[in-house]
Amino acid sequence: MESKNDTKISEFLLQGISEDLELQPLIFGLFLSMYLVTVLGNLLIILATISDSHLHTPMYFFLSNLSFVDVCFTSITIPKMLVNIQTQSKTIRYEGCIVQIYFFTLFIVLDNFLLAVMAYDRYVAICHPLHYMIILNPYLCGLLMLASWITSALNSLLHSLMVLRLSFCSNLEIPHFFCELNQVFQRACSDTFLNEVVLYFAVVLLGSVPLTGILYSYSRIVSSIRAISSVQGKYKAFSTCASHLSVVSLFYGTSLGVYLSSAVTQNSHSTATASVMYSVVTPMLNPFIYSLRNKDIKSALRRLLWGTPGKGPVGPPQ
């Protein structure tokens, strides 16, 4: 068995989405466009929430953090893939692979936590509207964000350090467009049992706890909405959750689809293509979902881009 410090593992070979050379320019243009749309859309959300005093509420504080995480999420994979396509080089250094694993794991777990925190925000806004600003005070909002960052960072650090203990001897091609943990495990020639146990335990724990919180929050929200007598009141209450529900469905639906497809099929390229949905498409669609369905965001964007006056939000649930 060769040491992990051997020159053979100085770099990995990322096979990308497709090996067809004729498709490379098309893939480059497609992913460049998606990346630019993702960055621009999410930055506009962040600038709108910062510049508009009407949006200095817990809901938009969490939304701006989600947009920041989405920009970072795509920035750790797509630029490297675009460079590889442009230079016709598919390699990534061992150190770069570890860094990519760390930050990818960090931001996907952060996305998970933020969706749970935003579900709690909607629960308080609809079930306890009169106490919204008291319950979700700046101290609690900051504490929730800090706890999410610390937990995600420690989880990512654990996985990255455990990859460092692995030895690699041959077949260093990763059939993916980034260094995905499972694919790296499969290329190791040392025992990966402990790594896999830790990974699955973290996925179950850090995935099920936020998802349980989301489901509980919406079960209480549905109960509160059903108690509202007027149809207009029910529609108004539900509309405040529609954007978040769409993002949650998209995030968990695509993530679950990728891992179910990888469990059913052994085609790594199909799994890599499917993973584009949650790692690229979902962060790109989030700004559209929130801006198109949210009058406050649309009004803030008009003021930001064209200086058009608009009405600010009337209450916390908006």
PDB file of C-alpha atoms in Angstrom:
ATOM      1  CA  MET A   1       0.000   0.000   0.000  1.00  0.00           C
ATOM      2  CA  GLU A   2       1.359   3.373  -0.942  1.00  0.00           C
ATOM      3  CA  SER A   3       1.445   6.386   1.284  1.00  0.00           C
ATOM      4  CA  LYS A   4      -1.032   9.157   0.701  1.00  0.00           C
ATOM      5  CA  ASN A   5       1.926  11.504   0.338  1.00  0.00           C
ATOM      6  CA  ASP A   6       3.104   9.612  -2.757  1.00  0.00           C
ATOM      7  CA  THR A   7       3.396  11.642  -5.979  1.00  0.00           C
ATOM      8  CA  LYS A   8       0.725   9.443  -7.561  1.00  0.00           C
ATOM      9  CA  ILE A   9      -1.934  11.289  -5.600  1.00  0.00           C
ATOM     10  CA  SER A  10      -0.640  14.777  -6.208  1.00  0.00           C
ATOM     11  CA  GLU A  11      -3.757  15.281  -8.318  1.00  0.00           C
ATOM     12  CA  PHE A  12      -7.087  13.744  -9.323  1.00  0.00           C
ATOM     13  CA  LEU A  13      -8.684  13.623 -12.769  1.00  0.00           C
ATOM     14  CA  LEU A  14     -12.228  14.994 -12.925  1.00  0.00           C
ATOM     15  CA  GLN A  15     -14.070  13.422 -15.838  1.00  0.00           C
ATOM     16  CA  GLY A  16     -16.785  16.096 -15.804  1.00  0.00           C
ATOM     17  CA  ILE A  17     -20.312  15.817 -17.191  1.00  0.00           C
ATOM     18  CA  SER A  18     -19.487  14.476 -20.673  1.00  0.00           C
ATOM     19  CA  GLU A  19     -16.380  13.248 -22.437  1.00  0.00           C
ATOM     20  CA  ASP A  20     -17.783  14.147 -25.868  1.00  0.00           C
ATOM     21  CA  LEU A  21     -15.473  16.893 -27.200  1.00  0.00           C
ATOM     22  CA  GLU A  22     -18.184  18.250 -29.477  1.00  0.00           C
ATOM     23  CA  LEU A  23     -20.399  18.924 -26.462  1.00  0.00           C
ATOM     24  CA  GLN A  24     -17.721  20.748 -24.469  1.00  0.00           C
ATOM     25  CA  PRO A  25     -18.368  24.250 -25.956  1.00  0.00           C
ATOM     26  CA  LEU A  26     -22.103  23.797 -25.380  1.00  0.00           C
ATOM     27  CA  ILE A  27     -21.553  22.641 -21.789  1.00  0.00           C
ATOM     28  CA  PHE A  28     -19.149  25.543 -21.188  1.00  0.00           C
ATOM     29  CA  GLY A  29     -21.658  28.112 -22.459  1.00  0.00           C
ATOM     30  CA  LEU A  30     -24.544  26.552 -20.560  1.00  0.00           C
ATOM     31  CA  PHE A  31     -22.754  26.366 -17.223  1.00  0.00           C
ATOM     32  CA  LEU A  32     -21.203  29.824 -17.615  1.00  0.00           C
ATOM     33  CA  SER A  33     -24.663  31.290 -18.251  1.00  0.00           C
ATOM     34  CA  MET A  34     -26.157  29.438 -15.288  1.00  0.00           C
ATOM     35  CA  TYR A  35     -23.325  30.540 -13.024  1.00  0.00           C
ATOM     36  CA  LEU A  36     -23.613  34.196 -14.029  1.00  0.00           C
ATOM     37  CA  VAL A  37     -27.395  34.136 -13.551  1.00  0.00           C
ATOM     38  CA  THR A  38     -26.944  32.508 -10.129  1.00  0.00           C
ATOM     39  CA  VAL A  39     -24.385  35.058  -8.944  1.00  0.00           C
ATOM     40  CA  LEU A  40     -26.251  38.080 -10.332  1.00  0.00           C
ATOM     41  CA  GLY A  41     -29.653  36.958  -9.053  1.00  0.00           C
ATOM     42  CA  ASN A  42     -28.469  36.176  -5.547  1.00  0.00           C
ATOM     43  CA  LEU A  43     -26.337  39.330  -5.301  1.00  0.00           C
ATOM     44  CA  LEU A  44     -29.379  41.406  -6.264  1.00  0.00           C
ATOM     45  CA  ILE A  45     -31.354  39.758  -3.451  1.00  0.00           C
ATOM     46  CA  ILE A  46     -28.552  40.564  -0.985  1.00  0.00           C
ATOM     47  CA  LEU A  47     -28.214  44.183  -2.168  1.00  0.00           C
ATOM     48  CA  ALA A  48     -31.983  44.688  -2.081  1.00  0.00           C
ATOM     49  CA  THR A  49     -32.300  43.436   1.496  1.00  0.00           C
ATOM     50  CA  ILE A  50     -29.321  45.517   2.658  1.00  0.00           C
ATOM     51  CA  SER A  51     -30.292  48.756   0.920  1.00  0.00           C
ATOM     52  CA  ASP A  52     -34.020  48.725   1.725  1.00  0.00           C
ATOM     53  CA  SER A  53     -34.836  49.485   5.361  1.00  0.00           C
ATOM     54  CA  HIS A  54     -38.298  47.901   4.897  1.00  0.00           C
ATOM     55  CA  LEU A  55     -36.580  44.531   4.500  1.00  0.00           C
ATOM     56  CA  HIS A  56     -34.555  44.705   7.708  1.00  0.00           C
ATOM     57  CA  THR A  57     -36.619  41.919   9.245  1.00  0.00           C
ATOM     58  CA  PRO A  58     -35.696  38.362  10.312  1.00  0.00           C
ATOM     59  CA  MET A  59     -37.246  36.800   7.200  1.00  0.00           C
ATOM     60  CA  TYR A  60     -35.106  38.824   4.812  1.00  0.00           C
ATOM     61  CA  PHE A  61     -32.049  38.540   7.031  1.00  0.00           C
ATOM     62  CA  PHE A  62     -32.239  34.757   6.607  1.00  0.00           C
ATOM     63  CA  LEU A  63     -33.039  35.115   2.897  1.00  0.00           C
ATOM     64  CA  SER A  64     -29.945  37.259   2.272  1.00  0.00           C
ATOM     65  CA  ASN A  65     -27.824  34.682   4.099  1.00  0.00           C
ATOM     66  CA  LEU A  66     -29.339  31.925   1.933  1.00  0.00           C
ATOM     67  CA  SER A  67     -28.451  33.926  -1.181  1.00  0.00           C
ATOM     68  CA  PHE A  68     -24.875  34.385   0.053  1.00  0.00           C
ATOM     69  CA  VAL A  69     -24.539  30.653   0.725  1.00  0.00           C
ATOM     70  CA  ASP A  70     -25.941  29.833  -2.732  1.00  0.00           C
ATOM     71  CA  VAL A  71     -23.343  32.082  -4.408  1.00  0.00           C
ATOM     72  CA  CYS A  72     -20.556  30.370  -2.453  1.00  0.00           C
ATOM     73  CA  PHE A  73     -22.083  26.927  -3.093  1.00  0.00           C
ATOM     74  CA  THR A  74     -21.845  27.258  -6.865  1.00  0.00           C
ATOM     75  CA  SER A  75     -18.528  29.161  -6.797  1.00  0.00           C
ATOM     76  CA  ILE A  76     -16.588  26.214  -5.388  1.00  0.00           C
ATOM     77  CA  THR A  77     -17.459  23.862  -8.259  1.00  0.00           C
ATOM     78  CA  ILE A  78     -18.522  25.665 -11.450  1.00  0.00           C
ATOM     79  CA  PRO A  79     -15.500  27.989 -11.997  1.00  0.00           C
ATOM     80  CA  LYS A  80     -13.088  25.045 -11.689  1.00  0.00           C
ATOM     81  CA  MET A  81     -15.137  23.040 -14.176  1.00  0.00           C
ATOM     82  CA  LEU A  82     -15.217  25.975 -16.616  1.00  0.00           C
ATOM     83  CA  VAL A  83     -11.433  26.378 -16.352  1.00  0.00           C
ATOM     84  CA  ASN A  84     -10.945  22.654 -16.988  1.00  0.00           C
ATOM     85  CA  ILE A  85     -13.137  22.778 -20.100  1.00  0.00           C
ATOM     86  CA  GLN A  86     -11.421  25.903 -21.426  1.00  0.00           C
ATOM     87  CA  THR A  87      -7.893  24.579 -20.855  1.00  0.00           C
ATOM     88  CA  GLN A  88      -8.761  20.999 -21.874  1.00  0.00           C
ATOM     89  CA  SER A  89      -7.267  19.891 -18.556  1.00  0.00           C
ATOM     90  CA  LYS A  90      -9.399  17.834 -16.200  1.00  0.00           C
ATOM     91  CA  THR A  91      -6.994  17.682 -13.270  1.00  0.00           C
ATOM     92  CA  ILE A  92      -7.439  19.026  -9.771  1.00  0.00           C
ATOM     93  CA  ARG A  93      -4.657  18.969  -7.223  1.00  0.00           C
ATOM     94  CA  TYR A  94      -5.011  16.778  -4.151  1.00  0.00           C
ATOM     95  CA  GLU A  95      -5.005  19.833  -1.885  1.00  0.00           C
ATOM     96  CA  GLY A  96      -7.593  21.540  -4.080  1.00  0.00           C
ATOM     97  CA  CYS A  97      -9.781  18.462  -3.925  1.00  0.00           C
ATOM     98  CA  ILE A  98      -9.708  18.484  -0.113  1.00  0.00           C
ATOM     99  CA  VAL A  99     -10.547  22.203  -0.046  1.00  0.00           C
ATOM    100  CA  GLN A 100     -13.422  21.624  -2.468  1.00  0.00           C
ATOM    101  CA  ILE A 101     -14.770  18.798  -0.297  1.00  0.00           C
ATOM    102  CA  TYR A 102     -14.611  21.028   2.791  1.00  0.00           C
ATOM    103  CA  PHE A 103     -16.453  24.004   1.317  1.00  0.00           C
ATOM    104  CA  PHE A 104     -18.984  21.972  -0.663  1.00  0.00           C
ATOM    105  CA  THR A 105     -19.954  20.071   2.492  1.00  0.00           C
ATOM    106  CA  LEU A 106     -20.004  23.310   4.480  1.00  0.00           C
ATOM    107  CA  PHE A 107     -22.386  25.146   2.183  1.00  0.00           C
ATOM    108  CA  ILE A 108     -24.768  22.273   1.448  1.00  0.00           C
ATOM    109  CA  VAL A 109     -25.273  21.708   5.192  1.00  0.00           C
ATOM    110  CA  LEU A 110     -25.687  25.469   5.690  1.00  0.00           C
ATOM    111  CA  ASP A 111     -28.362  25.483   2.987  1.00  0.00           C
ATOM    112  CA  ASN A 112     -30.129  22.729   4.896  1.00  0.00           C
ATOM    113  CA  PHE A 113     -30.004  24.614   8.214  1.00  0.00           C
ATOM    114  CA  LEU A 114     -31.109  27.911   6.665  1.00  0.00           C
ATOM    115  CA  LEU A 115     -34.180  26.306   5.122  1.00  0.00           C
ATOM    116  CA  ALA A 116     -35.095  24.962   8.574  1.00  0.00           C
ATOM    117  CA  VAL A 117     -34.530  28.355  10.223  1.00  0.00           C
ATOM    118  CA  MET A 118     -36.661  30.041   7.560  1.00  0.00           C
ATOM    119  CA  ALA A 119     -39.439  27.500   8.187  1.00  0.00           C
ATOM    120  CA  TYR A 120     -39.316  28.446  11.888  1.00  0.00           C
ATOM    121  CA  ASP A 121     -39.514  32.105  10.860  1.00  0.00           C
ATOM    122  CA  ARG A 122     -42.695  31.402   8.874  1.00  0.00           C
ATOM    123  CA  TYR A 123     -44.131  29.421  11.789  1.00  0.00           C
ATOM    124  CA  VAL A 124     -43.664  32.330  14.197  1.00  0.00           C
ATOM    125  CA  ALA A 125     -44.951  34.876  11.658  1.00  0.00           C
ATOM    126  CA  ILE A 126     -48.197  32.958  11.032  1.00  0.00           C
ATOM    127  CA  CYS A 127     -48.846  31.255  14.379  1.00  0.00           C
ATOM    128  CA  HIS A 128     -47.610  34.065  16.651  1.00  0.00           C
ATOM    129  CA  PRO A 129     -47.772  37.245  14.532  1.00  0.00           C
ATOM    130  CA  LEU A 130     -48.151  39.648  17.471  1.00  0.00           C
ATOM    131  CA  HIS A 131     -44.964  38.335  19.091  1.00  0.00           C
ATOM    132  CA  TYR A 132     -42.974  37.953  15.859  1.00  0.00           C
ATOM    133  CA  MET A 133     -40.403  40.692  16.488  1.00  0.00           C
ATOM    134  CA  ILE A 134     -40.149  39.762  20.167  1.00  0.00           C
ATOM    135  CA  ILE A 135     -39.486  36.055  19.556  1.00  0.00           C
ATOM    136  CA  LEU A 136     -37.242  36.534  16.525  1.00  0.00           C
ATOM    137  CA  ASN A 137     -35.180  39.320  18.036  1.00  0.00           C
ATOM    138  CA  PRO A 138     -31.730  40.218  16.628  1.00  0.00           C
ATOM    139  CA  TYR A 139     -30.007  38.184  19.350  1.00  0.00           C
ATOM    140  CA  LEU A 140     -31.888  34.958  18.480  1.00  0.00           C
ATOM    141  CA  CYS A 141     -31.424  35.509  14.736  1.00  0.00           C
ATOM    142  CA  GLY A 142     -27.684  35.984  15.210  1.00  0.00           C
ATOM    143  CA  LEU A 143     -27.511  32.953  17.496  1.00  0.00           C
ATOM    144  CA  LEU A 144     -29.318  30.739  14.962  1.00  0.00           C
ATOM    145  CA  MET A 145     -26.946  31.837  12.199  1.00  0.00           C
ATOM    146  CA  LEU A 146     -23.864  31.365  14.380  1.00  0.00           C
ATOM    147  CA  ALA A 147     -24.977  27.887  15.461  1.00  0.00           C
ATOM    148  CA  SER A 148     -25.611  26.930  11.812  1.00  0.00           C
ATOM    149  CA  TRP A 149     -22.171  28.136  10.715  1.00  0.00           C
ATOM    150  CA  ILE A 150     -20.307  26.462  13.590  1.00  0.00           C
ATOM    151  CA  THR A 151     -22.101  23.114  13.178  1.00  0.00           C
ATOM    152  CA  SER A 152     -21.575  23.116   9.405  1.00  0.00           C
ATOM    153  CA  ALA A 153     -17.902  24.108   9.722  1.00  0.00           C
ATOM    154  CA  LEU A 154     -17.151  21.397  12.286  1.00  0.00           C
ATOM    155  CA  ASN A 155     -18.931  18.763  10.205  1.00  0.00           C
ATOM    156  CA  SER A 156     -16.960  19.780   7.086  1.00  0.00           C
ATOM    157  CA  LEU A 157     -13.691  19.814   8.992  1.00  0.00           C
ATOM    158  CA  LEU A 158     -14.346  16.303  10.296  1.00  0.00           C
ATOM    159  CA  HIS A 159     -14.963  14.876   6.811  1.00  0.00           C
ATOM    160  CA  SER A 160     -11.964  16.694   5.316  1.00  0.00           C
ATOM    161  CA  LEU A 161      -9.612  15.421   8.029  1.00  0.00           C
ATOM    162  CA  MET A 162     -10.918  11.896   7.601  1.00  0.00           C
ATOM    163  CA  VAL A 163     -10.178  12.030   3.862  1.00  0.00           C
ATOM    164  CA  LEU A 164      -6.582  12.947   4.714  1.00  0.00           C
ATOM    165  CA  ARG A 165      -6.140   9.601   6.470  1.00  0.00           C
ATOM    166  CA  LEU A 166      -6.941   7.659   3.293  1.00  0.00           C
ATOM    167  CA  SER A 167      -4.336   6.223   0.941  1.00  0.00           C
ATOM    168  CA  PHE A 168      -4.703   6.259  -2.834  1.00  0.00           C
ATOM    169  CA  CYS A 169      -2.736   4.024  -5.166  1.00  0.00           C
ATOM    170  CA  SER A 170      -4.385   3.923  -8.603  1.00  0.00           C
ATOM    171  CA  ASN A 171      -7.496   4.780 -10.630  1.00  0.00           C
ATOM    172  CA  LEU A 172      -7.631   8.397  -9.533  1.00  0.00           C
ATOM    173  CA  GLU A 173     -10.274   9.379 -12.077  1.00  0.00           C
ATOM    174  CA  ILE A 174     -13.390  10.868 -10.458  1.00  0.00           C
ATOM    175  CA  PRO A 175     -16.462  10.530 -12.714  1.00  0.00           C
ATOM    176  CA  HIS A 176     -17.833  13.868 -11.572  1.00  0.00           C
ATOM    177  CA  PHE A 177     -17.305  17.574 -12.181  1.00  0.00           C
ATOM    178  CA  PHE A 178     -16.176  18.145  -8.582  1.00  0.00           C
ATOM    179  CA  CYS A 179     -14.644  16.167  -5.722  1.00  0.00           C
ATOM    180  CA  GLU A 180     -17.658  14.423  -4.217  1.00  0.00           C
ATOM    181  CA  LEU A 181     -17.020  12.518  -0.990  1.00  0.00           C
ATOM    182  CA  ASN A 182     -18.447   9.167  -2.069  1.00  0.00           C
ATOM    183  CA  GLN A 183     -16.504   9.217  -5.326  1.00  0.00           C
ATOM    184  CA  VAL A 184     -13.265  10.010  -3.478  1.00  0.00           C
ATOM    185  CA  PHE A 185     -13.931   7.130  -1.053  1.00  0.00           C
ATOM    186  CA  GLN A 186     -14.323   4.727  -3.969  1.00  0.00           C
ATOM    187  CA  ARG A 187     -10.882   5.712  -5.305  1.00  0.00           C
ATOM    188  CA  ALA A 188      -9.111   4.942  -2.014  1.00  0.00           C
ATOM    189  CA  CYS A 189      -7.109   1.746  -1.622  1.00  0.00           C
ATOM    190  CA  SER A 190      -7.242   1.876   2.193  1.00  0.00           C
ATOM    191  CA  ASP A 191     -10.216   0.948   4.379  1.00  0.00           C
ATOM    192  CA  THR A 192     -13.013   3.538   4.112  1.00  0.00           C
ATOM    193  CA  PHE A 193     -15.481   1.875   6.496  1.00  0.00           C
ATOM    194  CA  LEU A 194     -15.033   4.497   9.234  1.00  0.00           C
ATOM    195  CA  ASN A 195     -15.317   7.337   6.722  1.00  0.00           C
ATOM    196  CA  GLU A 196     -18.545   5.931   5.328  1.00  0.00           C
ATOM    197  CA  VAL A 197     -20.043   5.375   8.792  1.00  0.00           C
ATOM    198  CA  VAL A 198     -19.258   8.967   9.796  1.00  0.00           C
ATOM    199  CA  LEU A 199     -20.629  10.281   6.495  1.00  0.00           C
ATOM    200  CA  TYR A 200     -23.933   8.396   6.706  1.00  0.00           C
ATOM    201  CA  PHE A 201     -24.334   9.272  10.374  1.00  0.00           C
ATOM    202  CA  ALA A 202     -23.800  12.968   9.560  1.00  0.00           C
ATOM    203  CA  VAL A 203     -26.228  12.807   6.612  1.00  0.00           C
ATOM    204  CA  VAL A 204     -28.923  11.195   8.759  1.00  0.00           C
ATOM    205  CA  LEU A 205     -28.379  13.543  11.719  1.00  0.00           C
ATOM    206  CA  LEU A 206     -27.802  16.829   9.902  1.00  0.00           C
ATOM    207  CA  GLY A 207     -30.421  16.004   7.296  1.00  0.00           C
ATOM    208  CA  SER A 208     -33.220  14.567   9.427  1.00  0.00           C
ATOM    209  CA  VAL A 209     -33.124  17.157  12.233  1.00  0.00           C
ATOM    210  CA  PRO A 210     -33.638  20.223   9.959  1.00  0.00           C
ATOM    211  CA  LEU A 211     -36.181  18.331   7.837  1.00  0.00           C
ATOM    212  CA  THR A 212     -38.101  17.335  10.974  1.00  0.00           C
ATOM    213  CA  GLY A 213     -38.101  20.979  12.050  1.00  0.00           C
ATOM    214  CA  ILE A 214     -39.448  22.031   8.647  1.00  0.00           C
ATOM    215  CA  LEU A 215     -42.204  19.402   8.690  1.00  0.00           C
ATOM    216  CA  TYR A 216     -43.195  20.288  12.270  1.00  0.00           C
ATOM    217  CA  SER A 217     -43.273  24.019  11.484  1.00  0.00           C
ATOM    218  CA  TYR A 218     -45.510  23.488   8.470  1.00  0.00           C
ATOM    219  CA  SER A 219     -47.801  21.113  10.334  1.00  0.00           C
ATOM    220  CA  ARG A 220     -48.430  23.931  12.835  1.00  0.00           C
ATOM    221  CA  ILE A 221     -48.770  26.463  10.026  1.00  0.00           C
ATOM    222  CA  VAL A 222     -51.380  24.316   8.245  1.00  0.00           C
ATOM    223  CA  SER A 223     -53.334  23.986  11.496  1.00  0.00           C
ATOM    224  CA  SER A 224     -53.284  27.761  11.984  1.00  0.00           C
ATOM    225  CA  ILE A 225     -54.332  28.434   8.382  1.00  0.00           C
ATOM    226  CA  ARG A 226     -57.237  25.992   8.650  1.00  0.00           C
ATOM    227  CA  ALA A 227     -58.471  27.910  11.705  1.00  0.00           C
ATOM    228  CA  ILE A 228     -58.718  31.152   9.695  1.00  0.00           C
ATOM    229  CA  SER A 229     -62.355  31.757   8.745  1.00  0.00           C
ATOM    230  CA  SER A 230     -62.004  33.869   5.582  1.00  0.00           C
ATOM    231  CA  VAL A 231     -60.738  32.478   2.277  1.00  0.00           C
ATOM    232  CA  GLN A 232     -58.792  35.681   1.661  1.00  0.00           C
ATOM    233  CA  GLY A 233     -57.068  35.342   5.030  1.00  0.00           C
ATOM    234  CA  LYS A 234     -56.132  31.738   4.295  1.00  0.00           C
ATOM    235  CA  TYR A 235     -54.738  32.685   0.900  1.00  0.00           C
ATOM    236  CA  LYS A 236     -52.718  35.579   2.342  1.00  0.00           C
ATOM    237  CA  ALA A 237     -51.242  33.372   5.080  1.00  0.00           C
ATOM    238  CA  PHE A 238     -50.382  30.581   2.665  1.00  0.00           C
ATOM    239  CA  SER A 239     -48.861  32.965   0.103  1.00  0.00           C
ATOM    240  CA  THR A 240     -46.232  34.037   2.638  1.00  0.00           C
ATOM    241  CA  CYS A 241     -44.979  30.417   2.707  1.00  0.00           C
ATOM    242  CA  ALA A 242     -45.274  29.607  -0.997  1.00  0.00           C
ATOM    243  CA  SER A 243     -41.771  30.740  -1.979  1.00  0.00           C
ATOM    244  CA  HIS A 244     -40.107  28.922   0.899  1.00  0.00           C
ATOM    245  CA  LEU A 245     -42.113  25.761   0.243  1.00  0.00           C
ATOM    246  CA  SER A 246     -41.067  25.854  -3.415  1.00  0.00           C
ATOM    247  CA  VAL A 247     -37.376  26.165  -2.489  1.00  0.00           C
ATOM    248  CA  VAL A 248     -37.629  23.405   0.138  1.00  0.00           C
ATOM    249  CA  SER A 249     -39.333  21.063  -2.348  1.00  0.00           C
ATOM    250  CA  LEU A 250     -36.722  21.825  -4.994  1.00  0.00           C
ATOM    251  CA  PHE A 251     -33.761  21.372  -2.639  1.00  0.00           C
ATOM    252  CA  TYR A 252     -34.883  18.152  -0.951  1.00  0.00           C
ATOM    253  CA  GLY A 253     -36.495  16.737  -4.081  1.00  0.00           C
ATOM    254  CA  THR A 254     -33.368  17.081  -6.227  1.00  0.00           C
ATOM    255  CA  SER A 255     -31.008  15.978  -3.425  1.00  0.00           C
ATOM    256  CA  LEU A 256     -33.106  12.899  -2.679  1.00  0.00           C
ATOM    257  CA  GLY A 257     -33.426  12.150  -6.389  1.00  0.00           C
ATOM    258  CA  VAL A 258     -29.652  12.217  -6.860  1.00  0.00           C
ATOM    259  CA  TYR A 259     -28.923   9.847  -3.994  1.00  0.00           C
ATOM    260  CA  LEU A 260     -31.750   7.474  -4.881  1.00  0.00           C
ATOM    261  CA  SER A 261     -30.557   7.342  -8.495  1.00  0.00           C
ATOM    262  CA  SER A 262     -26.984   6.678  -7.349  1.00  0.00           C
ATOM    263  CA  ALA A 263     -28.248   3.827  -5.165  1.00  0.00           C
ATOM    264  CA  VAL A 264     -30.254   2.279  -8.019  1.00  0.00           C
ATOM    265  CA  THR A 265     -27.769   2.727 -10.863  1.00  0.00           C
ATOM    266  CA  GLN A 266     -24.020   2.306 -10.954  1.00  0.00           C
ATOM    267  CA  ASN A 267     -23.683   4.824 -13.798  1.00  0.00           C
ATOM    268  CA  SER A 268     -21.505   7.508 -12.216  1.00  0.00           C
ATOM    269  CA  HIS A 269     -21.920   9.897 -15.145  1.00  0.00           C
ATOM    270  CA  SER A 270     -25.709   9.766 -14.755  1.00  0.00           C
ATOM    271  CA  THR A 271     -25.317  10.584 -11.071  1.00  0.00           C
ATOM    272  CA  ALA A 272     -22.987  13.479 -11.905  1.00  0.00           C
ATOM    273  CA  THR A 273     -25.503  14.850 -14.388  1.00  0.00           C
ATOM    274  CA  ALA A 274     -28.347  14.485 -11.870  1.00  0.00           C
ATOM    275  CA  SER A 275     -26.327  16.270  -9.180  1.00  0.00           C
ATOM    276  CA  VAL A 276     -26.328  19.369 -11.392  1.00  0.00           C
ATOM    277  CA  MET A 277     -29.924  19.855 -10.268  1.00  0.00           C
ATOM    278  CA  TYR A 278     -29.220  20.500  -6.589  1.00  0.00           C
ATOM    279  CA  SER A 279     -25.717  21.969  -6.949  1.00  0.00           C
ATOM    280  CA  VAL A 280     -26.368  24.348  -9.872  1.00  0.00           C
ATOM    281  CA  VAL A 281     -30.029  24.595 -10.862  1.00  0.00           C
ATOM    282  CA  THR A 282     -31.517  25.053  -7.379  1.00  0.00           C
ATOM    283  CA  PRO A 283     -29.234  27.987  -6.373  1.00  0.00           C
ATOM    284  CA  MET A 284     -29.978  29.574  -9.757  1.00  0.00           C
ATOM    285  CA  LEU A 285     -33.761  29.293  -9.369  1.00  0.00           C
ATOM    286  CA  ASN A 286     -33.954  30.500  -5.746  1.00  0.00           C
ATOM    287  CA  PRO A 287     -33.735  34.249  -6.583  1.00  0.00           C
ATOM    288  CA  PHE A 288     -36.456  33.882  -9.234  1.00  0.00           C
ATOM    289  CA  ILE A 289     -38.732  31.977  -6.859  1.00  0.00           C
ATOM    290  CA  TYR A 290     -38.384  34.602  -4.117  1.00  0.00           C
ATOM    291  CA  SER A 291     -38.496  37.667  -6.374  1.00  0.00           C
ATOM    292  CA  LEU A 292     -41.380  36.588  -8.623  1.00  0.00           C
ATOM    293  CA  ARG A 293     -43.645  35.538  -5.748  1.00  0.00           C
ATOM    294  CA  ASN A 294     -42.695  38.244  -3.264  1.00  0.00           C
ATOM    295  CA  LYS A 295     -44.043  41.775  -3.667  1.00  0.00           C
ATOM    296  CA  ASP A 296     -41.612  43.203  -1.109  1.00  0.00           C
ATOM    297  CA  ILE A 297     -38.569  41.871  -2.966  1.00  0.00           C
ATOM    298  CA  LYS A 298     -39.910  43.059  -6.336  1.00  0.00           C
ATOM    299  CA  SER A 299     -40.557  46.507  -4.886  1.00  0.00           C
ATOM    300  CA  ALA A 300     -37.078  46.650  -3.319  1.00  0.00           C
ATOM    301  CA  LEU A 301     -35.459  45.562  -6.597  1.00  0.00           C
ATOM    302  CA  ARG A 302     -37.315  48.304  -8.494  1.00  0.00           C
ATOM    303  CA  ARG A 303     -36.055  50.884  -6.014  1.00  0.00           C
ATOM    304  CA  LEU A 304     -32.533  49.449  -6.198  1.00  0.00           C
ATOM    305  CA  LEU A 305     -32.293  49.232  -9.987  1.00  0.00           C
ATOM    306  CA  TRP A 306     -34.449  52.087 -11.227  1.00  0.00           C
ATOM    307  CA  GLY A 307     -35.174  54.206  -8.165  1.00  0.00           C
ATOM    308  CA  THR A 308     -38.889  53.509  -8.540  1.00  0.00           C
ATOM    309  CA  PRO A 309     -40.773  54.264  -5.308  1.00  0.00           C
ATOM    310  CA  GLY A 310     -42.744  51.426  -3.794  1.00  0.00           C
ATOM    311  CA  LYS A 311     -44.645  50.530  -0.670  1.00  0.00           C
ATOM    312  CA  GLY A 312     -42.799  48.726   2.071  1.00  0.00           C
ATOM    313  CA  PRO A 313     -44.066  45.609   3.814  1.00  0.00           C
ATOM    314  CA  VAL A 314     -47.031  46.093   6.087  1.00  0.00           C
ATOM    315  CA  GLY A 315     -46.463  43.290   8.578  1.00  0.00           C
ATOM    316  CA  PRO A 316     -43.975  40.619   9.540  1.00  0.00           C
ATOM    317  CA  PRO A 317     -45.495  37.801   7.538  1.00  0.00           C
ATOM    318  CA  GLN A 318     -45.111  39.626   4.205  1.00  0.00           C
TER     319      GLN A 318
END
